[in-house]
PDB file of C-alpha atoms and ligand atoms in Angstrom:
ATOM      1  CA  MET B   1      -2.297  22.303 -50.733  1.00  0.00           C
ATOM      2  CA  ARG B   2      -4.445  20.823 -52.833  1.00  0.00           C
ATOM      3  CA  ILE B   3      -7.076  23.083 -53.848  1.00  0.00           C
ATOM      4  CA  ALA B   4     -10.687  20.744 -54.994  1.00  0.00           C
ATOM      5  CA  LEU B   5     -12.425  21.862 -58.339  1.00  0.00           C
ATOM      6  CA  ASN B   6      -8.967  23.873 -59.136  1.00  0.00           C
ATOM      7  CA  SER B   7      -9.491  22.810 -63.573  1.00  0.00           C
ATOM      8  CA  SER B   8      -5.238  21.892 -63.859  1.00  0.00           C
ATOM      9  CA  GLU B   9      -6.471  18.725 -62.083  1.00  0.00           C
ATOM     10  CA  PRO B  10      -6.163  16.426 -63.291  1.00  0.00           C
ATOM     11  CA  ALA B  11      -9.387  13.433 -63.768  1.00  0.00           C
ATOM     12  CA  PRO B  12      -8.672  10.889 -60.366  1.00  0.00           C
ATOM     13  CA  ILE B  13      -7.287   7.176 -61.891  1.00  0.00           C
ATOM     14  CA  GLU B  14      -9.148   4.714 -61.708  1.00  0.00           C
ATOM     15  CA  SER B  15      -7.655   2.551 -64.061  1.00  0.00           C
ATOM     16  CA  LEU B  16      -3.617   1.869 -64.791  1.00  0.00           C
ATOM     17  CA  ARG B  17      -4.489   3.304 -67.862  1.00  0.00           C
ATOM     18  CA  ASP B  18      -5.675   6.403 -66.498  1.00  0.00           C
ATOM     19  CA  ILE B  19      -1.778   7.657 -65.380  1.00  0.00           C
ATOM     20  CA  TYR B  20      -0.804   8.251 -68.970  1.00  0.00           C
ATOM     21  CA  THR B  21      -3.197  11.255 -69.251  1.00  0.00           C
ATOM     22  CA  PHE B  22      -2.900  11.555 -65.375  1.00  0.00           C
ATOM     23  CA  VAL B  23       1.371  12.108 -65.313  1.00  0.00           C
ATOM     24  CA  GLY B  24       1.201  13.901 -69.014  1.00  0.00           C
ATOM     25  CA  GLY B  25       1.845  12.739 -71.959  1.00  0.00           C
ATOM     26  CA  MET B  26       4.646  11.404 -73.120  1.00  0.00           C
ATOM     27  CA  PRO B  27       6.464  13.517 -71.663  1.00  0.00           C
ATOM     28  CA  ALA B  28       6.611  12.876 -68.450  1.00  0.00           C
ATOM     29  CA  PHE B  29       7.042   9.378 -70.027  1.00  0.00           C
ATOM     30  CA  GLU B  30       9.968  10.505 -71.544  1.00  0.00           C
ATOM     31  CA  ARG B  31      11.320  12.196 -68.207  1.00  0.00           C
ATOM     32  CA  ILE B  32      10.859   8.599 -66.511  1.00  0.00           C
ATOM     33  CA  VAL B  33      12.714   6.797 -68.526  1.00  0.00           C
ATOM     34  CA  ASP B  34      15.947  10.061 -69.092  1.00  0.00           C
ATOM     35  CA  ALA B  35      16.056   9.525 -64.904  1.00  0.00           C
ATOM     36  CA  PHE B  36      15.670   5.815 -64.883  1.00  0.00           C
ATOM     37  CA  TYR B  37      18.884   5.252 -67.616  1.00  0.00           C
ATOM     38  CA  ARG B  38      21.270   8.039 -66.572  1.00  0.00           C
ATOM     39  CA  ARG B  39      21.130   5.634 -63.102  1.00  0.00           C
ATOM     40  CA  VAL B  40      21.588   2.786 -65.087  1.00  0.00           C
ATOM     41  CA  GLU B  41      24.465   3.949 -67.053  1.00  0.00           C
ATOM     42  CA  ALA B  42      26.068   4.815 -63.387  1.00  0.00           C
ATOM     43  CA  ASP B  43      25.489   1.832 -62.365  1.00  0.00           C
ATOM     44  CA  VAL B  44      28.210  -1.339 -61.808  1.00  0.00           C
ATOM     45  CA  LEU B  45      25.294  -3.883 -61.750  1.00  0.00           C
ATOM     46  CA  LEU B  46      23.341  -3.931 -64.676  1.00  0.00           C
ATOM     47  CA  ARG B  47      25.441  -1.360 -67.364  1.00  0.00           C
ATOM     48  CA  PRO B  48      27.079  -4.293 -68.575  1.00  0.00           C
ATOM     49  CA  MET B  49      23.670  -5.925 -69.053  1.00  0.00           C
ATOM     50  CA  TYR B  50      22.593  -3.537 -71.428  1.00  0.00           C
ATOM     51  CA  PRO B  51      24.535  -2.582 -74.946  1.00  0.00           C
ATOM     52  CA  SER B  52      26.708   0.203 -75.183  1.00  0.00           C
ATOM     53  CA  ASP B  53      24.199   2.866 -77.188  1.00  0.00           C
ATOM     54  CA  LEU B  54      21.115   2.897 -75.450  1.00  0.00           C
ATOM     55  CA  VAL B  55      19.536   4.908 -77.251  1.00  0.00           C
ATOM     56  CA  GLU B  56      17.099   1.965 -78.758  1.00  0.00           C
ATOM     57  CA  ALA B  57      16.706   1.011 -74.950  1.00  0.00           C
ATOM     58  CA  ARG B  58      15.259   4.405 -73.878  1.00  0.00           C
ATOM     59  CA  ARG B  59      12.347   4.730 -76.420  1.00  0.00           C
ATOM     60  CA  HIS B  60      11.657   1.711 -76.318  1.00  0.00           C
ATOM     61  CA  LEU B  61      10.894   1.478 -72.289  1.00  0.00           C
ATOM     62  CA  ALA B  62       9.774   4.540 -72.908  1.00  0.00           C
ATOM     63  CA  LEU B  63       7.317   3.583 -75.886  1.00  0.00           C
ATOM     64  CA  PHE B  64       6.502   0.629 -73.142  1.00  0.00           C
ATOM     65  CA  LEU B  65       5.081   1.757 -70.128  1.00  0.00           C
ATOM     66  CA  ALA B  66       3.558   4.967 -72.052  1.00  0.00           C
ATOM     67  CA  GLN B  67       1.412   2.334 -73.831  1.00  0.00           C
ATOM     68  CA  TYR B  68       1.204  -0.264 -71.101  1.00  0.00           C
ATOM     69  CA  PHE B  69      -0.745   2.734 -68.883  1.00  0.00           C
ATOM     70  CA  GLY B  70      -3.753   3.749 -70.983  1.00  0.00           C
ATOM     71  CA  GLY B  71      -1.006   6.031 -74.057  1.00  0.00           C
ATOM     72  CA  PRO B  72      -0.892   5.049 -77.712  1.00  0.00           C
ATOM     73  CA  GLU B  73       0.364   2.000 -78.946  1.00  0.00           C
ATOM     74  CA  GLU B  74       3.992   2.278 -80.398  1.00  0.00           C
ATOM     75  CA  TYR B  75       5.944   0.090 -78.611  1.00  0.00           C
ATOM     76  CA  SER B  76       3.265  -2.576 -80.343  1.00  0.00           C
ATOM     77  CA  ALA B  77       3.053  -1.419 -83.697  1.00  0.00           C
ATOM     78  CA  GLU B  78       7.360  -1.318 -83.739  1.00  0.00           C
ATOM     79  CA  ARG B  79       8.102  -4.241 -81.711  1.00  0.00           C
ATOM     80  CA  GLY B  80       5.156  -6.589 -82.080  1.00  0.00           C
ATOM     81  CA  HIS B  81       3.604  -8.347 -78.797  1.00  0.00           C
ATOM     82  CA  PRO B  82       5.914  -7.064 -75.576  1.00  0.00           C
ATOM     83  CA  ARG B  83       6.489 -10.512 -74.123  1.00  0.00           C
ATOM     84  CA  LEU B  84       8.557  -9.344 -71.888  1.00  0.00           C
ATOM     85  CA  ARG B  85       9.553 -12.640 -70.048  1.00  0.00           C
ATOM     86  CA  LEU B  86      11.260 -13.728 -73.097  1.00  0.00           C
ATOM     87  CA  ARG B  87      12.285 -10.514 -73.813  1.00  0.00           C
ATOM     88  CA  HIS B  88      14.111 -10.417 -70.787  1.00  0.00           C
ATOM     89  CA  GLN B  89      15.947 -14.556 -70.924  1.00  0.00           C
ATOM     90  CA  PRO B  90      19.489 -13.775 -72.821  1.00  0.00           C
ATOM     91  CA  PHE B  91      19.912 -11.792 -68.732  1.00  0.00           C
ATOM     92  CA  LYS B  92      20.466 -13.246 -65.577  1.00  0.00           C
ATOM     93  CA  ILE B  93      18.007 -11.736 -63.392  1.00  0.00           C
ATOM     94  CA  GLY B  94      18.412 -12.368 -60.142  1.00  0.00           C
ATOM     95  CA  LEU B  95      17.399 -11.056 -56.613  1.00  0.00           C
ATOM     96  CA  ALA B  96      20.124  -8.358 -56.943  1.00  0.00           C
ATOM     97  CA  GLU B  97      19.917  -7.364 -60.774  1.00  0.00           C
ATOM     98  CA  ARG B  98      15.817  -7.313 -59.869  1.00  0.00           C
ATOM     99  CA  ASN B  99      16.270  -4.690 -56.613  1.00  0.00           C
ATOM    100  CA  ALA B 100      19.139  -2.448 -58.274  1.00  0.00           C
ATOM    101  CA  TRP B 101      16.741  -2.162 -61.215  1.00  0.00           C
ATOM    102  CA  LEU B 102      13.750  -1.050 -58.776  1.00  0.00           C
ATOM    103  CA  ALA B 103      15.456   0.866 -56.943  1.00  0.00           C
ATOM    104  CA  ASN B 104      16.664   2.710 -60.359  1.00  0.00           C
ATOM    105  CA  MET B 105      13.136   3.192 -61.271  1.00  0.00           C
ATOM    106  CA  LEU B 106      11.777   4.454 -58.465  1.00  0.00           C
ATOM    107  CA  ALA B 107      13.960   6.848 -57.862  1.00  0.00           C
ATOM    108  CA  ALA B 108      13.814   7.934 -61.163  1.00  0.00           C
ATOM    109  CA  LEU B 109       9.429   8.178 -59.947  1.00  0.00           C
ATOM    110  CA  ASP B 110      10.831  10.520 -58.144  1.00  0.00           C
ATOM    111  CA  GLU B 111      13.500  12.759 -59.861  1.00  0.00           C
ATOM    112  CA  ALA B 112      10.624  13.045 -62.848  1.00  0.00           C
ATOM    113  CA  GLU B 113       8.199  13.549 -60.444  1.00  0.00           C
ATOM    114  CA  VAL B 114       5.204  11.318 -61.069  1.00  0.00           C
ATOM    115  CA  HIS B 115       2.368  12.723 -59.199  1.00  0.00           C
ATOM    116  CA  PRO B 116       1.826  10.359 -55.520  1.00  0.00           C
ATOM    117  CA  ALA B 117      -1.566   8.471 -56.792  1.00  0.00           C
ATOM    118  CA  ALA B 118      -0.146   7.626 -60.048  1.00  0.00           C
ATOM    119  CA  LYS B 119       3.146   6.533 -58.141  1.00  0.00           C
ATOM    120  CA  ALA B 120       2.192   4.135 -55.535  1.00  0.00           C
ATOM    121  CA  LEU B 121      -0.115   2.558 -58.474  1.00  0.00           C
ATOM    122  CA  MET B 122       3.098   2.770 -61.257  1.00  0.00           C
ATOM    123  CA  THR B 123       5.250   0.917 -57.877  1.00  0.00           C
ATOM    124  CA  ALA B 124       2.920  -1.245 -56.964  1.00  0.00           C
ATOM    125  CA  TYR B 125       3.102  -2.501 -60.977  1.00  0.00           C
ATOM    126  CA  PHE B 126       6.395  -2.298 -61.165  1.00  0.00           C
ATOM    127  CA  GLU B 127       7.994  -4.256 -57.449  1.00  0.00           C
ATOM    128  CA  ASP B 128       5.176  -7.363 -59.498  1.00  0.00           C
ATOM    129  CA  THR B 129       6.612  -7.181 -62.962  1.00  0.00           C
ATOM    130  CA  SER B 130       9.744  -7.422 -61.595  1.00  0.00           C
ATOM    131  CA  LEU B 131       9.824 -10.147 -59.701  1.00  0.00           C
ATOM    132  CA  PHE B 132       8.470 -11.519 -63.052  1.00  0.00           C
ATOM    133  CA  LEU B 133      11.279 -10.958 -64.582  1.00  0.00           C
ATOM    134  CA  MET B 134      13.051 -12.963 -62.627  1.00  0.00           C
ATOM    135  CA  ASN B 135      14.908 -15.621 -64.154  1.00  0.00           C
ATOM    136  CA  SER B 136      17.793 -16.406 -61.816  1.00  0.00           C
ATOM    137  CA  GLU B 137      18.016 -17.736 -58.534  1.00  0.00           C
ATOM    138  CA  GLU B 138      22.060 -16.736 -58.303  1.00  0.00           C
ATOM    139  CA  ASN B 139      22.105 -13.919 -54.951  1.00  0.00           C
ATOM    140  CA  LYS B 140      24.988 -12.104 -55.691  1.00  0.00           C
TER     141      LYS B 140
HETATM  142  C1  HEM D 201      14.190  -6.862 -63.158  1.00  0.00           C
HETATM  143  C2  HEM D 201      15.032  -6.322 -63.250  1.00  0.00           C
HETATM  144  C3  HEM D 201      15.066  -5.514 -64.690  1.00  0.00           C
HETATM  145  C4  HEM D 201      16.247  -6.161 -65.496  1.00  0.00           C
HETATM  146  C5  HEM D 201      17.968  -6.490 -65.584  1.00  0.00           C
HETATM  147  C6  HEM D 201      16.174  -5.652 -66.917  1.00  0.00           C
HETATM  148  C7  HEM D 201      17.196  -6.002 -67.766  1.00  0.00           C
HETATM  149  C8  HEM D 201      16.744  -5.591 -69.066  1.00  0.00           C
HETATM  150  C9  HEM D 201      17.450  -5.116 -70.266  1.00  0.00           C
HETATM  151  C10 HEM D 201      19.030  -5.664 -70.546  1.00  0.00           C
HETATM  152  C11 HEM D 201      17.294  -4.501 -71.986  1.00  0.00           C
HETATM  153  C12 HEM D 201      17.194  -4.553 -73.456  1.00  0.00           C
HETATM  154  C13 HEM D 201      18.255  -3.398 -73.348  1.00  0.00           C
HETATM  155  C14 HEM D 201      18.300  -3.614 -74.663  1.00  0.00           C
HETATM  156  O1  HEM D 201      19.496  -4.406 -75.253  1.00  0.00           O
HETATM  157  O2  HEM D 201      18.017  -2.631 -75.869  1.00  0.00           O
HETATM  158  C15 HEM D 201      16.066  -5.383 -71.360  1.00  0.00           C
HETATM  159  C16 HEM D 201      15.284  -4.760 -72.629  1.00  0.00           C
HETATM  160  C17 HEM D 201      12.891  -4.081 -72.125  1.00  0.00           C
HETATM  161  N1  HEM D 201      13.354  -3.991 -70.997  1.00  0.00           N
HETATM  162 FE1  HEM D 201      13.769  -4.336 -68.547  1.00  0.00          FE
HETATM  163  N2  HEM D 201      14.807  -5.286 -67.238  1.00  0.00           N
HETATM  164  C18 HEM D 201      14.040  -5.213 -65.998  1.00  0.00           C
HETATM  165  C19 HEM D 201      12.784  -5.483 -65.699  1.00  0.00           C
HETATM  166  C20 HEM D 201      11.996  -4.825 -66.514  1.00  0.00           C
HETATM  167  C21 HEM D 201      10.234  -3.939 -66.317  1.00  0.00           C
HETATM  168  C22 HEM D 201      10.509  -4.707 -64.717  1.00  0.00           C
HETATM  169  C23 HEM D 201      10.088  -3.645 -67.497  1.00  0.00           C
HETATM  170  C24 HEM D 201       8.377  -2.970 -66.635  1.00  0.00           C
HETATM  171  C25 HEM D 201       8.052  -2.841 -66.488  1.00  0.00           C
HETATM  172  C26 HEM D 201      11.218  -3.881 -69.143  1.00  0.00           C
HETATM  173  C27 HEM D 201      10.830  -2.710 -69.863  1.00  0.00           C
HETATM  174  C28 HEM D 201      11.740  -3.592 -70.463  1.00  0.00           C
HETATM  175  C29 HEM D 201      11.852  -2.707 -71.583  1.00  0.00           C
HETATM  176  C30 HEM D 201       9.967  -3.085 -72.112  1.00  0.00           C
HETATM  177  C31 HEM D 201      12.366  -3.278 -72.958  1.00  0.00           C
HETATM  178  C32 HEM D 201      12.720  -3.190 -73.979  1.00  0.00           C
HETATM  179  C33 HEM D 201      12.001  -4.952 -74.900  1.00  0.00           C
HETATM  180  C34 HEM D 201      12.230  -4.695 -76.711  1.00  0.00           C
HETATM  181  O3  HEM D 201      11.487  -3.978 -76.975  1.00  0.00           O
HETATM  182  O4  HEM D 201      13.614  -4.924 -76.812  1.00  0.00           O
HETATM  183  N3  HEM D 201      11.938  -4.409 -67.630  1.00  0.00           N
HETATM  184  N4  HEM D 201      15.511  -5.128 -70.020  1.00  0.00           N
END
């Protein structure tokens, strides 16, 4: 049971930008992204799309998500404007790839023990953005 007025309780989430602080800052995003890429490594559909060395991919996604959810703007300082659709253009993303990516990310949120209030908002964002990034109607 959660106790009202507990001083360890984070301030409520009023916008997506509050999530970074709410979940505990960068260490939480590192946990999420580590859990996500561990799943990608074992995913027969997604693994071949990524480079053999996942170190940079992991770093870029962690910096991007931390920035998007209200953390420091390190992703843009390093990579420029996110332009996610353009950056995903080289990969064929149909419904199967989208669903696999989303399932891995939602499982990663659980593994990283993201608070349910933050998880609900992050889930909605990942559902929408992964649909938006689809660039193929092929559905095999
Ligand atoms: C829909 C299914 C998706 C697939 C199959 C996919 C796949 C990929 C692949 C293969 C890369 C390249 C990794 C590399 O070469 O290092 C990548 C990069 C990236 N993806 Fe996705 N992705 C998907 C959805 C998303 C979503 C929903 C987001 C954000 C919410 C996202 C954020 C990123 C970011 C930030 C990068 C790094 C961009 C950069 O700075 O180079 N992706 N993705």
